[in-house]
Amino acid sequence: MDRTRRMRLAKDAMDRDWADPDLDLDTVAAHAGYSRYHFIRAFKEAYGETPGQYLTHRRIDRAEDLLRTANLSVTEICHLVGFSSVGTFSARFKAWTGLTPSEYRTKHVGRGAALIPGCYAMLWAGGFRPAPGAGEQRNSGEAG
């Protein structure tokens, strides 16, 4: 398989799974059939940015959409787009857009249709992933 096709397979995986917080460099590099270090160099040469930068920009682009259109908190949006830390999300968002997520929302909301209710946005996005141990039954099972 040629190099361009390998890079496209890896980029397609990032485009498809961008919201998965467990998506990591080793997984994406495996799609291309490269070691992580060779993949970083090859991806940057092909697309002009590292895989991490590309994935961050993809996630922030989606966060911008949600901040403009959905009635969700910044924390909810942070987790929906694949970040696990609100601090990291906010810092990267500001570095990319020049505004904090809250400032971005204030600047861009109110210029069009009403915000989508958060419950619909969460349903569309598949909701939050359950926390470890969240699948455990919490009652005695008497009501059934």
XYZ file of N, CA, C and O in Angstrom:
576
model
N 0.860 -1.173 0.000
C 0.000 0.000 0.000
C 0.906 1.235 0.000
O 1.879 1.302 0.730
N 0.551 2.225 -0.794
C 1.409 3.401 -0.873
C 1.205 4.326 0.336
O 0.234 4.223 1.068
N 2.147 5.209 0.519
C 2.193 6.075 1.695
C 0.965 6.986 1.785
O 0.403 7.180 2.868
N 0.546 7.549 0.670
C -0.606 8.458 0.682
C -1.852 7.731 1.163
O -2.616 8.258 1.979
N -2.052 6.524 0.691
C -3.223 5.747 1.120
C -3.151 5.439 2.614
O -4.156 5.524 3.319
N -1.970 5.126 3.102
C -1.812 4.853 4.541
C -2.162 6.082 5.380
O -2.832 5.978 6.399
N -1.705 7.239 4.935
C -2.001 8.478 5.668
C -3.502 8.774 5.639
O -4.078 9.206 6.638
N -4.134 8.517 4.504
C -5.586 8.751 4.408
C -6.361 7.817 5.326
O -7.358 8.224 5.926
N -5.923 6.576 5.440
C -6.595 5.639 6.349
C -6.516 6.127 7.798
O -7.498 6.075 8.540
N -5.349 6.606 8.173
C -5.177 7.108 9.538
C -5.994 8.379 9.758
O -6.657 8.537 10.789
N -5.980 9.276 8.798
C -6.755 10.517 8.912
C -8.248 10.203 8.948
O -8.998 10.810 9.715
N -8.689 9.252 8.153
C -10.095 8.831 8.181
C -10.478 8.298 9.557
O -11.583 8.563 10.044
N -9.586 7.556 10.190
C -9.857 7.036 11.533
C -10.017 8.189 12.521
O -10.907 8.161 13.378
N -9.187 9.219 12.396
C -9.317 10.379 13.281
C -10.596 11.151 12.985
O -11.270 11.623 13.902
N -10.953 11.274 11.712
C -12.189 11.966 11.347
C -13.423 11.213 11.843
O -14.419 11.809 12.202
N -13.339 9.907 11.863
C -14.464 9.079 12.303
C -14.568 9.012 13.828
O -15.652 9.094 14.388
N -13.441 8.881 14.520
C -13.433 8.610 15.964
C -12.938 9.791 16.800
O -12.525 9.610 17.941
N -13.004 11.015 16.263
C -12.431 12.183 16.931
C -12.981 12.410 18.333
O -12.295 12.931 19.185
N -14.196 12.005 18.616
C -14.797 12.270 19.938
C -14.412 11.227 20.975
O -14.692 11.409 22.157
N -13.762 10.170 20.569
C -13.373 9.109 21.497
C -12.157 9.561 22.304
O -11.076 9.743 21.756
N -12.320 9.737 23.623
C -11.186 10.197 24.425
C -10.059 9.166 24.499
O -8.930 9.508 24.844
N -10.354 7.919 24.151
C -9.330 6.871 24.177
C -8.558 6.771 22.866
O -7.654 5.947 22.745
N -8.911 7.587 21.876
C -8.180 7.589 20.614
C -6.779 8.124 20.889
O -6.613 9.243 21.351
N -5.783 7.298 20.626
C -4.412 7.723 20.912
C -3.520 7.541 19.695
O -3.933 6.976 18.675
N -2.316 8.031 19.810
C -1.373 8.020 18.705
C -1.063 6.605 18.222
O -0.993 6.356 17.022
N -0.898 5.661 19.133
C -0.587 4.291 18.735
C -1.710 3.675 17.904
O -1.453 2.983 16.919
N -2.948 3.946 18.291
C -4.095 3.417 17.555
C -4.140 3.983 16.144
O -4.334 3.253 15.169
N -3.959 5.286 16.033
C -4.014 5.930 14.720
C -2.830 5.491 13.856
O -2.992 5.210 12.668
N -1.652 5.411 14.451
C -0.466 4.972 13.702
C -0.649 3.553 13.184
O -0.191 3.220 12.084
N -1.342 2.723 13.939
C -1.590 1.342 13.504
C -2.443 1.315 12.237
O -2.265 0.431 11.382
N -3.358 2.264 12.088
C -4.162 2.341 10.864
C -3.287 2.572 9.644
O -3.607 2.111 8.548
N -2.192 3.296 9.847
C -1.275 3.586 8.749
C -0.198 2.515 8.605
O 0.510 2.485 7.601
N -0.082 1.659 9.609
C 0.944 0.620 9.553
C 2.341 1.135 9.865
O 3.328 0.562 9.410
N 2.430 2.212 10.641
C 3.705 2.800 11.007
C 3.896 2.781 12.520
O 2.932 2.709 13.271
N 5.148 2.923 12.946
C 5.406 3.156 14.356
C 4.944 4.571 14.664
O 4.807 5.409 13.762
N 4.718 4.859 15.916
C 4.203 6.180 16.292
C 5.124 7.314 15.859
O 4.673 8.359 15.419
N 6.435 7.118 15.954
C 7.380 8.187 15.626
C 7.474 8.413 14.117
O 7.505 9.556 13.660
N 7.497 7.337 13.364
C 7.520 7.474 11.909
C 6.197 8.082 11.420
O 6.175 8.911 10.512
N 5.116 7.683 12.058
C 3.802 8.201 11.681
C 3.707 9.706 11.905
O 3.185 10.430 11.052
N 4.202 10.199 13.026
C 4.156 11.644 13.301
C 4.875 12.410 12.196
O 4.348 13.394 11.664
N 6.063 11.950 11.821
C 6.821 12.634 10.771
C 6.090 12.573 9.430
O 5.978 13.569 8.719
N 5.587 11.381 9.082
C 4.915 11.209 7.791
C 3.615 12.015 7.730
O 3.297 12.628 6.702
N 2.860 12.037 8.816
C 1.599 12.778 8.847
C 1.856 14.276 8.708
O 1.186 14.963 7.941
N 2.844 14.769 9.439
C 3.160 16.195 9.368
C 3.617 16.577 7.967
O 3.250 17.636 7.456
N 4.387 15.722 7.346
C 4.838 15.993 5.984
C 3.650 16.014 5.016
O 3.583 16.845 4.122
N 2.686 15.111 5.224
C 1.538 15.017 4.322
C 0.506 16.121 4.553
O -0.077 16.647 3.601
N 0.260 16.487 5.818
C -0.843 17.393 6.133
C -0.432 18.717 6.776
O -1.293 19.554 7.051
N 0.846 18.909 7.067
C 1.315 20.184 7.579
C 1.145 20.387 9.077
O 1.445 21.463 9.588
N 0.642 19.394 9.783
C 0.529 19.457 11.237
C 0.639 18.039 11.787
O 0.458 17.072 11.061
N 0.947 17.938 13.069
C 1.078 16.615 13.677
C -0.310 15.991 13.854
O -1.316 16.706 13.836
N -0.373 14.680 14.043
C -1.678 14.057 14.290
C -2.385 14.634 15.515
O -3.600 14.832 15.493
N -1.633 14.949 16.563
C -2.227 15.541 17.758
C -2.825 16.905 17.477
O -3.918 17.234 17.951
N -2.127 17.725 16.700
C -2.651 19.041 16.332
C -3.910 18.898 15.484
O -4.896 19.610 15.700
N -3.879 17.964 14.542
C -5.046 17.757 13.677
C -6.262 17.341 14.512
O -7.353 17.881 14.341
N -6.070 16.396 15.411
C -7.172 15.908 16.228
C -7.705 17.017 17.148
O -8.921 17.180 17.294
N -6.818 17.795 17.725
C -7.240 18.910 18.571
C -8.057 19.918 17.770
O -9.120 20.360 18.208
N -7.601 20.256 16.575
C -8.336 21.206 15.746
C -9.700 20.655 15.337
O -10.690 21.384 15.320
N -9.741 19.368 15.053
C -11.024 18.722 14.690
C -12.001 18.813 15.856
O -13.173 19.136 15.680
N -11.516 18.532 17.052
C -12.368 18.583 18.247
C -12.818 20.009 18.553
O -13.968 20.243 18.923
N -11.936 20.965 18.402
C -12.289 22.358 18.683
C -13.294 22.878 17.656
O -14.225 23.610 18.011
N -13.140 22.491 16.397
C -14.122 22.877 15.388
C -15.517 22.391 15.773
O -16.502 23.115 15.655
N -15.598 21.163 16.253
C -16.893 20.623 16.669
C -17.401 21.343 17.924
O -18.588 21.627 18.042
N -16.493 21.669 18.839
C -16.886 22.406 20.043
C -17.438 23.781 19.672
O -18.409 24.237 20.282
N -16.846 24.436 18.690
C -17.365 25.728 18.235
C -18.816 25.586 17.771
O -19.670 26.412 18.118
N -19.100 24.536 17.000
C -20.472 24.290 16.548
C -21.413 24.117 17.731
O -22.506 24.691 17.757
N -21.004 23.306 18.700
C -21.860 23.047 19.858
C -22.053 24.295 20.715
O -23.149 24.534 21.232
N -21.019 25.096 20.862
C -21.145 26.328 21.645
C -22.120 27.306 20.994
O -22.826 28.041 21.676
N -22.155 27.306 19.656
C -23.072 28.197 18.937
C -24.501 27.672 18.906
O -25.440 28.457 18.811
N -24.673 26.349 18.941
C -25.996 25.792 18.641
C -26.675 25.029 19.760
O -27.883 24.848 19.719
N -25.940 24.546 20.739
C -26.532 23.675 21.759
C -26.541 24.334 23.131
O -25.617 25.060 23.482
N -27.560 24.058 23.869
C -27.682 24.572 25.227
C -27.034 23.572 26.186
O -27.705 22.904 26.956
N -25.726 23.466 26.104
C -24.942 22.568 26.948
C -23.889 23.387 27.675
O -23.434 24.420 27.171
N -23.472 22.907 28.836
C -22.419 23.598 29.562
C -21.070 23.373 28.866
O -20.913 22.460 28.064
N -20.115 24.208 29.188
C -18.766 24.049 28.634
C -18.200 22.695 29.035
O -17.549 22.018 28.225
N -18.467 22.262 30.243
C -17.981 20.957 30.704
C -18.582 19.825 29.874
O -17.874 18.907 29.459
N -19.874 19.902 29.612
C -20.518 18.864 28.787
C -19.935 18.838 27.384
O -19.638 17.777 26.839
N -19.729 20.008 26.806
C -19.156 20.085 25.463
C -17.728 19.563 25.468
O -17.328 18.815 24.569
N -16.970 19.910 26.477
C -15.601 19.427 26.624
C -15.551 17.897 26.512
O -14.767 17.344 25.750
N -16.405 17.235 27.248
C -16.410 15.764 27.248
C -16.994 15.187 25.959
O -16.524 14.159 25.486
N -17.985 15.846 25.392
C -18.580 15.359 24.149
C -17.602 15.371 22.986
O -17.683 14.527 22.099
N -16.690 16.320 22.976
C -15.752 16.409 21.857
C -14.449 15.643 22.098
O -13.544 15.699 21.277
N -14.354 14.937 23.221
C -13.218 14.040 23.412
C -12.135 14.506 24.356
O -11.127 13.821 24.525
N -12.297 15.663 24.993
C -11.325 16.098 25.990
C -11.731 15.530 27.343
O -12.914 15.428 27.651
N -10.767 15.188 28.160
C -11.084 14.677 29.492
C -10.846 15.725 30.573
O -11.266 15.548 31.704
N -10.203 16.829 30.222
C -9.908 17.895 31.174
C -10.471 19.215 30.662
O -10.144 19.645 29.549
N -11.299 19.855 31.479
C -11.870 21.145 31.096
C -10.772 22.197 30.977
O -10.807 23.050 30.084
N -9.759 22.128 31.836
C -8.651 23.081 31.774
C -7.885 22.978 30.466
O -7.573 23.994 29.829
N -7.580 21.753 30.057
C -6.871 21.538 28.790
C -7.737 21.990 27.626
O -7.269 22.673 26.708
N -9.010 21.621 27.666
C -9.942 22.027 26.615
C -9.985 23.551 26.497
O -9.848 24.111 25.401
N -10.159 24.233 27.612
C -10.264 25.695 27.592
C -8.977 26.348 27.084
O -9.028 27.296 26.287
N -7.836 25.838 27.522
C -6.552 26.408 27.095
C -6.340 26.207 25.597
O -5.930 27.137 24.886
N -6.630 25.014 25.103
C -6.448 24.755 23.665
C -7.476 25.505 22.835
O -7.167 25.970 21.738
N -8.693 25.614 23.351
C -9.732 26.359 22.646
C -9.318 27.822 22.507
O -9.415 28.404 21.424
N -8.823 28.404 23.593
C -8.404 29.809 23.551
C -7.200 29.997 22.621
O -7.138 30.979 21.877
N -6.262 29.055 22.638
C -5.101 29.162 21.758
C -5.525 29.117 20.287
O -4.933 29.793 19.441
N -6.552 28.361 19.969
C -7.005 28.192 18.584
C -7.910 29.334 18.139
O -7.810 29.799 17.006
N -8.817 29.789 19.024
C -9.817 30.786 18.622
C -9.529 32.189 19.134
O -10.119 33.143 18.652
N -8.679 32.301 20.151
C -8.411 33.597 20.760
C -9.411 33.966 21.847
O -9.302 35.031 22.452
N -10.394 33.088 22.087
C -11.422 33.322 23.097
C -11.564 32.094 23.972
O -11.331 30.968 23.512
N -11.982 32.281 25.216
C -12.332 31.128 26.037
C -13.646 30.561 25.492
O -14.375 31.268 24.770
N -13.995 29.321 25.832
C -15.279 28.791 25.359
C -16.468 29.670 25.766
O -17.378 29.901 24.956
N -16.471 30.185 26.976
C -17.575 31.050 27.430
C -17.620 32.354 26.640
O -18.700 32.826 26.261
N -16.455 32.954 26.397
C -16.412 34.183 25.601
C -16.883 33.916 24.169
O -17.607 34.727 23.590
N -16.480 32.773 23.622
C -16.894 32.404 22.269
C -18.412 32.285 22.194
O -19.040 32.802 21.271
N -19.007 31.614 23.174
C -20.467 31.444 23.193
C -21.153 32.811 23.283
O -22.085 33.092 22.544
N -20.686 33.657 24.183
C -21.286 34.982 24.352
C -21.224 35.777 23.051
O -22.194 36.442 22.674
N -20.121 35.671 22.360
C -19.939 36.430 21.118
C -20.811 35.897 19.989
O -21.288 36.667 19.159
N -21.024 34.592 19.919
C -21.664 33.989 18.753
C -23.107 33.540 18.938
O -23.778 33.229 17.954
N -23.607 33.466 20.147
C -24.980 33.020 20.362
C -25.925 34.208 20.215
O -25.576 35.331 20.526
N -27.127 33.916 19.745
C -28.139 34.954 19.625
C -28.194 35.581 18.254
O -28.909 36.541 18.037
N -27.466 35.020 17.320
C -27.465 35.578 15.970
C -28.301 34.739 15.003
O -28.289 34.979 13.823
N -28.972 33.744 15.504
C -29.748 32.891 14.611
C -30.866 32.226 15.367
O -31.507 32.837 16.222
N -31.083 30.979 15.075
C -32.151 30.216 15.708
C -31.835 29.980 17.178
O -30.702 30.133 17.633
N -32.862 29.570 17.917
C -32.688 29.253 19.330
C -31.740 28.073 19.489
O -31.603 27.243 18.592
N -31.102 28.005 20.638
C -30.182 26.904 20.911
C -30.936 25.578 20.972
O -32.074 25.518 21.441
N -30.299 24.537 20.516
C -30.856 23.194 20.610
C -30.834 22.792 22.075
O -29.806 22.945 22.737
N -31.950 22.284 22.609
C -31.930 21.850 24.013
C -30.841 20.810 24.244
O -30.595 19.931 23.412
N -30.183 20.925 25.382
C -29.073 20.027 25.699
C -29.441 18.568 25.640
O -28.648 17.735 25.204
N -30.678 18.221 26.033
C -31.071 16.805 26.027
C -31.058 16.241 24.612
O -30.668 15.098 24.388
N -31.458 17.050 23.616
C -31.430 16.586 22.230
C -30.003 16.475 21.712
O -29.652 15.531 21.005
N -29.185 17.448 22.065
C -27.787 17.403 21.643
C -27.085 16.186 22.242
O -26.306 15.505 21.567
N -27.371 15.898 23.509
C -26.762 14.730 24.167
C -27.252 13.441 23.527
O -26.481 12.505 23.322
N -28.541 13.367 23.198
C -29.091 12.179 22.556
C -28.429 11.961 21.204
O -28.018 10.853 20.873
N -28.284 13.036 20.423
C -27.653 12.944 19.114
C -26.202 12.471 19.240
O -25.727 11.665 18.456
N -25.503 12.974 20.240
C -24.087 12.648 20.416
C -23.875 11.314 21.120
O -22.755 10.857 21.248
N -24.935 10.689 21.581
C -24.788 9.408 22.261
C -24.594 9.540 23.752
O -24.328 8.571 24.435
N -24.694 10.759 24.281
C -24.560 10.967 25.721
C -23.136 10.787 26.199
O -22.207 10.637 25.425
N -22.998 10.827 27.494
C -21.682 10.623 28.098
C -21.386 9.143 28.190
O -22.281 8.327 28.363
N -20.132 8.817 28.118
C -19.726 7.440 28.339
C -19.812 7.166 29.830
O -19.444 8.030 30.627
N -20.292 5.997 30.226
C -20.422 5.729 31.658
C -19.054 5.702 32.338
O -18.068 5.267 31.758
N -19.033 6.192 33.553
C -17.804 6.165 34.346
C -17.515 4.723 34.751
O -18.418 3.881 34.783
N -16.261 4.390 35.048
C -15.950 3.029 35.491
C -16.807 2.651 36.692
O -16.953 3.420 37.635
N -17.410 1.490 36.626
C -18.248 1.008 37.714
C -19.667 1.521 37.651
O -20.499 1.178 38.482
N -19.985 2.361 36.657
C -21.325 2.938 36.577
C -22.368 1.914 36.151
O -23.542 2.115 36.362
N -21.934 0.820 35.563
C -22.867 -0.193 35.095
C -23.355 -1.113 36.205
O -24.197 -1.973 35.992
N -22.806 -0.941 37.408
C -23.198 -1.797 38.518
C -24.620 -1.471 38.959
O -25.036 -0.321 38.955
N -25.361 -2.494 39.320
C -26.726 -2.288 39.782
C -26.675 -1.680 41.182
O -25.973 -2.145 42.052
N -27.449 -0.617 41.409
C -27.375 0.122 42.657
C -28.526 -0.187 43.603
O -28.528 0.221 44.726
N -29.532 -0.882 43.133
C -30.612 -1.217 44.055
C -30.675 -2.734 44.238
O -29.933 -3.475 43.619
N -31.557 -3.164 45.055
C -31.628 -4.601 45.361
C -32.348 -5.401 44.287
O -32.382 -6.607 44.342
N -32.934 -4.704 43.319
C -33.630 -5.394 42.251
C -35.063 -5.759 42.624
O -35.709 -6.512 41.914
N -35.561 -5.234 43.724
C -36.906 -5.577 44.184
C -37.979 -5.022 43.267
O -38.982 -5.672 43.029
N -37.797 -3.806 42.778
C -38.805 -3.242 41.864
C -38.504 -3.774 40.497
O -37.450 -3.561 39.940
N -39.363 -4.449 39.926
C -38.937 -5.010 38.677
C -39.949 -5.224 37.739
O -40.173 -5.471 36.732
